[in-house]
mmCIF file of C-alpha atoms in Angstrom:
data_model
loop_
_atom_site.group_PDB
_atom_site.id
_atom_site.type_symbol
_atom_site.label_atom_id
_atom_site.label_comp_id
_atom_site.label_asym_id
_atom_site.label_seq_id
_atom_site.Cartn_x
_atom_site.Cartn_y
_atom_site.Cartn_z
ATOM 1 C CA UNK I 1 -1.533 16.463 8.554
ATOM 2 C CA UNK I 2 -3.466 14.361 10.823
ATOM 3 C CA UNK I 3 -0.935 13.174 12.611
ATOM 4 C CA UNK I 4 -1.701 9.655 12.757
ATOM 5 C CA UNK I 5 -0.897 9.703 9.072
ATOM 6 C CA UNK I 6 3.033 10.162 11.028
ATOM 7 C CA UNK I 7 4.046 6.676 11.991
ATOM 8 C CA UNK I 8 3.306 5.741 8.635
ATOM 9 C CA UNK I 9 6.020 8.428 7.037
ATOM 10 C CA UNK I 10 9.164 6.498 6.627
ATOM 11 C CA UNK I 11 11.164 4.134 4.549
ATOM 12 C CA UNK I 12 10.309 0.344 5.427
ATOM 13 C CA UNK I 13 12.510 -2.434 4.324
ATOM 14 C CA UNK I 14 10.117 -5.837 2.847
ATOM 15 C CA UNK I 15 10.588 -8.619 5.086
ATOM 16 C CA UNK I 16 9.820 -11.636 2.822
ATOM 17 C CA UNK I 17 10.241 -14.289 5.553
ATOM 18 C CA UNK I 18 7.597 -13.014 7.166
ATOM 19 C CA UNK I 19 5.337 -11.796 3.722
ATOM 20 C CA UNK I 20 2.811 -14.456 2.252
ATOM 21 C CA UNK I 21 1.185 -13.960 -0.800
ATOM 22 C CA UNK I 22 -2.268 -15.483 -2.729
ATOM 23 C CA UNK I 23 -1.603 -14.092 -5.646
ATOM 24 C CA UNK I 24 1.906 -14.658 -7.430
ATOM 25 C CA UNK I 25 5.228 -15.098 -4.974
ATOM 26 C CA UNK I 26 6.650 -13.105 -2.623
ATOM 27 C CA UNK I 27 9.456 -10.967 -3.890
ATOM 28 C CA UNK I 28 13.285 -11.408 -2.867
ATOM 29 C CA UNK I 29 13.333 -7.459 -1.746
ATOM 30 C CA UNK I 30 12.003 -4.189 -1.673
ATOM 31 C CA UNK I 31 11.192 -1.151 0.190
ATOM 32 C CA UNK I 32 8.061 1.303 0.729
ATOM 33 C CA UNK I 33 8.635 5.160 0.858
ATOM 34 C CA UNK I 34 5.660 6.872 2.207
ATOM 35 C CA UNK I 35 6.199 11.098 2.579
ATOM 36 C CA UNK I 36 4.291 13.603 2.548
ATOM 37 C CA UNK I 37 3.869 16.943 0.957
ATOM 38 C CA UNK I 38 1.259 19.408 0.855
ATOM 39 C CA UNK I 39 -1.367 17.236 2.527
ATOM 40 C CA UNK I 40 -1.037 14.614 0.031
ATOM 41 C CA UNK I 41 0.597 11.078 1.177
ATOM 42 C CA UNK I 42 2.532 9.344 -1.577
ATOM 43 C CA UNK I 43 3.864 5.541 -1.589
ATOM 44 C CA UNK I 44 6.670 4.732 -3.687
ATOM 45 C CA UNK I 45 7.025 0.633 -3.587
ATOM 46 C CA UNK I 46 9.916 -1.203 -5.705
ATOM 47 C CA UNK I 47 10.528 -5.392 -5.328
ATOM 48 C CA UNK I 48 12.989 -7.341 -6.179
ATOM 49 C CA UNK I 49 11.290 -10.237 -8.000
ATOM 50 C CA UNK I 50 12.084 -13.770 -8.058
ATOM 51 C CA UNK I 51 13.797 -13.646 -11.531
ATOM 52 C CA UNK I 52 15.942 -10.970 -10.187
ATOM 53 C CA UNK I 53 13.827 -8.212 -12.024
ATOM 54 C CA UNK I 54 12.697 -4.414 -10.145
ATOM 55 C CA UNK I 55 9.070 -2.859 -10.390
ATOM 56 C CA UNK I 56 8.434 0.063 -9.363
ATOM 57 C CA UNK I 57 5.022 1.309 -8.680
ATOM 58 C CA UNK I 58 4.717 4.622 -7.275
ATOM 59 C CA UNK I 59 0.741 6.553 -6.284
ATOM 60 C CA UNK I 60 -0.094 9.446 -4.103
ATOM 61 C CA UNK I 61 -3.892 9.957 -2.394
ATOM 62 C CA UNK I 62 -5.290 13.081 -0.005
ATOM 63 C CA UNK I 63 -6.432 10.760 3.133
ATOM 64 C CA UNK I 64 -9.897 12.320 3.373
ATOM 65 C CA UNK I 65 -12.181 9.472 2.303
ATOM 66 C CA UNK I 66 -12.881 10.320 -1.398
ATOM 67 C CA UNK I 67 -12.656 9.406 -4.733
ATOM 68 C CA UNK I 68 -10.383 11.034 -6.703
ATOM 69 C CA UNK I 69 -9.526 10.566 -10.723
ATOM 70 C CA UNK I 70 -6.229 8.394 -11.662
ATOM 71 C CA UNK I 71 -5.743 9.510 -15.465
ATOM 72 C CA UNK I 72 -2.571 7.821 -15.030
ATOM 73 C CA UNK I 73 -3.551 3.885 -14.417
ATOM 74 C CA UNK I 74 -4.863 1.577 -16.605
ATOM 75 C CA UNK I 75 -5.967 -0.606 -14.087
ATOM 76 C CA UNK I 76 -8.389 2.300 -11.859
ATOM 77 C CA UNK I 77 -9.775 5.001 -12.542
ATOM 78 C CA UNK I 78 -10.443 6.363 -9.097
ATOM 79 C CA UNK I 79 -8.483 6.006 -5.726
ATOM 80 C CA UNK I 80 -9.627 7.091 -2.154
ATOM 81 C CA UNK I 81 -7.067 7.380 1.113
ATOM 82 C CA UNK I 82 -8.377 7.267 4.833
ATOM 83 C CA UNK I 83 -7.240 6.485 7.874
ATOM 84 C CA UNK I 84 -10.172 3.298 9.620
ATOM 85 C CA UNK I 85 -11.274 3.801 12.684
ATOM 86 C CA UNK I 86 -8.563 1.198 13.398
ATOM 87 C CA UNK I 87 -6.428 3.695 12.662
ATOM 88 C CA UNK I 88 -5.616 1.593 9.245
ATOM 89 C CA UNK I 89 -4.369 3.588 6.461
ATOM 90 C CA UNK I 90 -6.692 2.096 3.526
ATOM 91 C CA UNK I 91 -6.595 2.666 -0.116
ATOM 92 C CA UNK I 92 -9.043 1.224 -2.365
ATOM 93 C CA UNK I 93 -8.054 1.679 -5.832
ATOM 94 C CA UNK I 94 -11.879 1.406 -8.509
ATOM 95 C CA UNK I 95 -12.736 0.923 -11.758
ATOM 96 C CA UNK I 96 -16.070 1.752 -12.876
ATOM 97 C CA UNK I 97 -17.077 2.365 -9.461
ATOM 98 C CA UNK I 98 -16.494 -1.186 -9.027
ATOM 99 C CA UNK I 99 -13.761 -2.248 -5.959
ATOM 100 C CA UNK I 100 -11.029 -3.942 -7.617
ATOM 101 C CA UNK I 101 -7.702 -3.391 -5.181
ATOM 102 C CA UNK I 102 -7.729 -2.469 -1.348
ATOM 103 C CA UNK I 103 -4.419 -1.891 0.511
ATOM 104 C CA UNK I 104 -4.598 -1.697 4.669
ATOM 105 C CA UNK I 105 -1.489 -0.747 6.012
ATOM 106 C CA UNK I 106 -1.194 -1.629 9.450
ATOM 107 C CA UNK I 107 1.242 -0.092 12.082
ATOM 108 C CA UNK I 108 2.216 -2.872 15.196
ATOM 109 C CA UNK I 109 2.425 -1.084 18.718
ATOM 110 C CA UNK I 110 5.611 0.693 18.884
ATOM 111 C CA UNK I 111 5.597 1.562 14.686
ATOM 112 C CA UNK I 112 8.721 -0.560 14.321
ATOM 113 C CA UNK I 113 6.546 -2.857 11.443
ATOM 114 C CA UNK I 114 4.426 -2.418 9.140
ATOM 115 C CA UNK I 115 2.132 -5.346 7.559
ATOM 116 C CA UNK I 116 0.269 -4.126 3.885
ATOM 117 C CA UNK I 117 -2.761 -6.186 3.106
ATOM 118 C CA UNK I 118 -3.466 -5.721 -0.112
ATOM 119 C CA UNK I 119 -6.704 -7.533 -2.129
ATOM 120 C CA UNK I 120 -7.658 -7.896 -4.991
ATOM 121 C CA UNK I 121 -10.919 -8.546 -6.619
ATOM 122 C CA UNK I 122 -10.538 -10.494 -10.311
ATOM 123 C CA UNK I 123 -13.752 -10.454 -12.125
ATOM 124 C CA UNK I 124 -13.053 -13.789 -13.848
ATOM 125 C CA UNK I 125 -11.015 -15.233 -10.603
ATOM 126 C CA UNK I 126 -12.522 -14.059 -7.516
ATOM 127 C CA UNK I 127 -10.403 -11.927 -5.002
ATOM 128 C CA UNK I 128 -6.663 -12.759 -3.478
ATOM 129 C CA UNK I 129 -5.148 -10.780 -0.521
ATOM 130 C CA UNK I 130 -0.793 -10.548 -0.541
ATOM 131 C CA UNK I 131 0.373 -10.168 3.129
ATOM 132 C CA UNK I 132 3.133 -7.937 2.538
ATOM 133 C CA UNK I 133 5.297 -7.563 6.207
ATOM 134 C CA UNK I 134 7.612 -4.047 6.665
ATOM 135 C CA UNK I 135 9.981 -3.648 8.978
ATOM 136 C CA UNK I 136 10.985 0.339 9.495
ATOM 137 C CA UNK I 137 14.949 1.293 8.081
ATOM 138 C CA UNK I 138 16.992 2.611 10.407
#
C-alpha cells in the first residue's frame, strides 16, 4: 500500500456545522470509515438526514487511477480512485464515459480533519458541490 494513503484510514465523524451543501441539506450527523484490505480501499458512509432517516453508502476501489467496472451501482458504470499530486484521495464515477461525480478528500496539516468535496454533474441541472467536514474519531 502507498504510505500516503495511511493518514486517510480510520473512522471520521461529520461536523455538520463546518459543512456546506449546494445540493440537498447538510445531514444532522454522520460517519465515514475508510479501510484498506488487500490493496483495495473501502469507504463506508452513514448519515442521519434532517428527517431522522439513516442513509448508508459503501464502495471500494483500487487506488491506481484506473477506471474499473461498478456492476452493482445503478448510477455509475465505472469508478477510479487515485492520489492526486497534492496528496488528495480522489474518486471519480462515470457513466457511459462521462464524469458524473468526483470526490476529493483532503486532510488538514495534522491529519485530524478530513474535508470531502463531492461534485455531482447533472446533465439537465449543472454541477453541485457538497463540502463535508469530518473530524478524526478518537
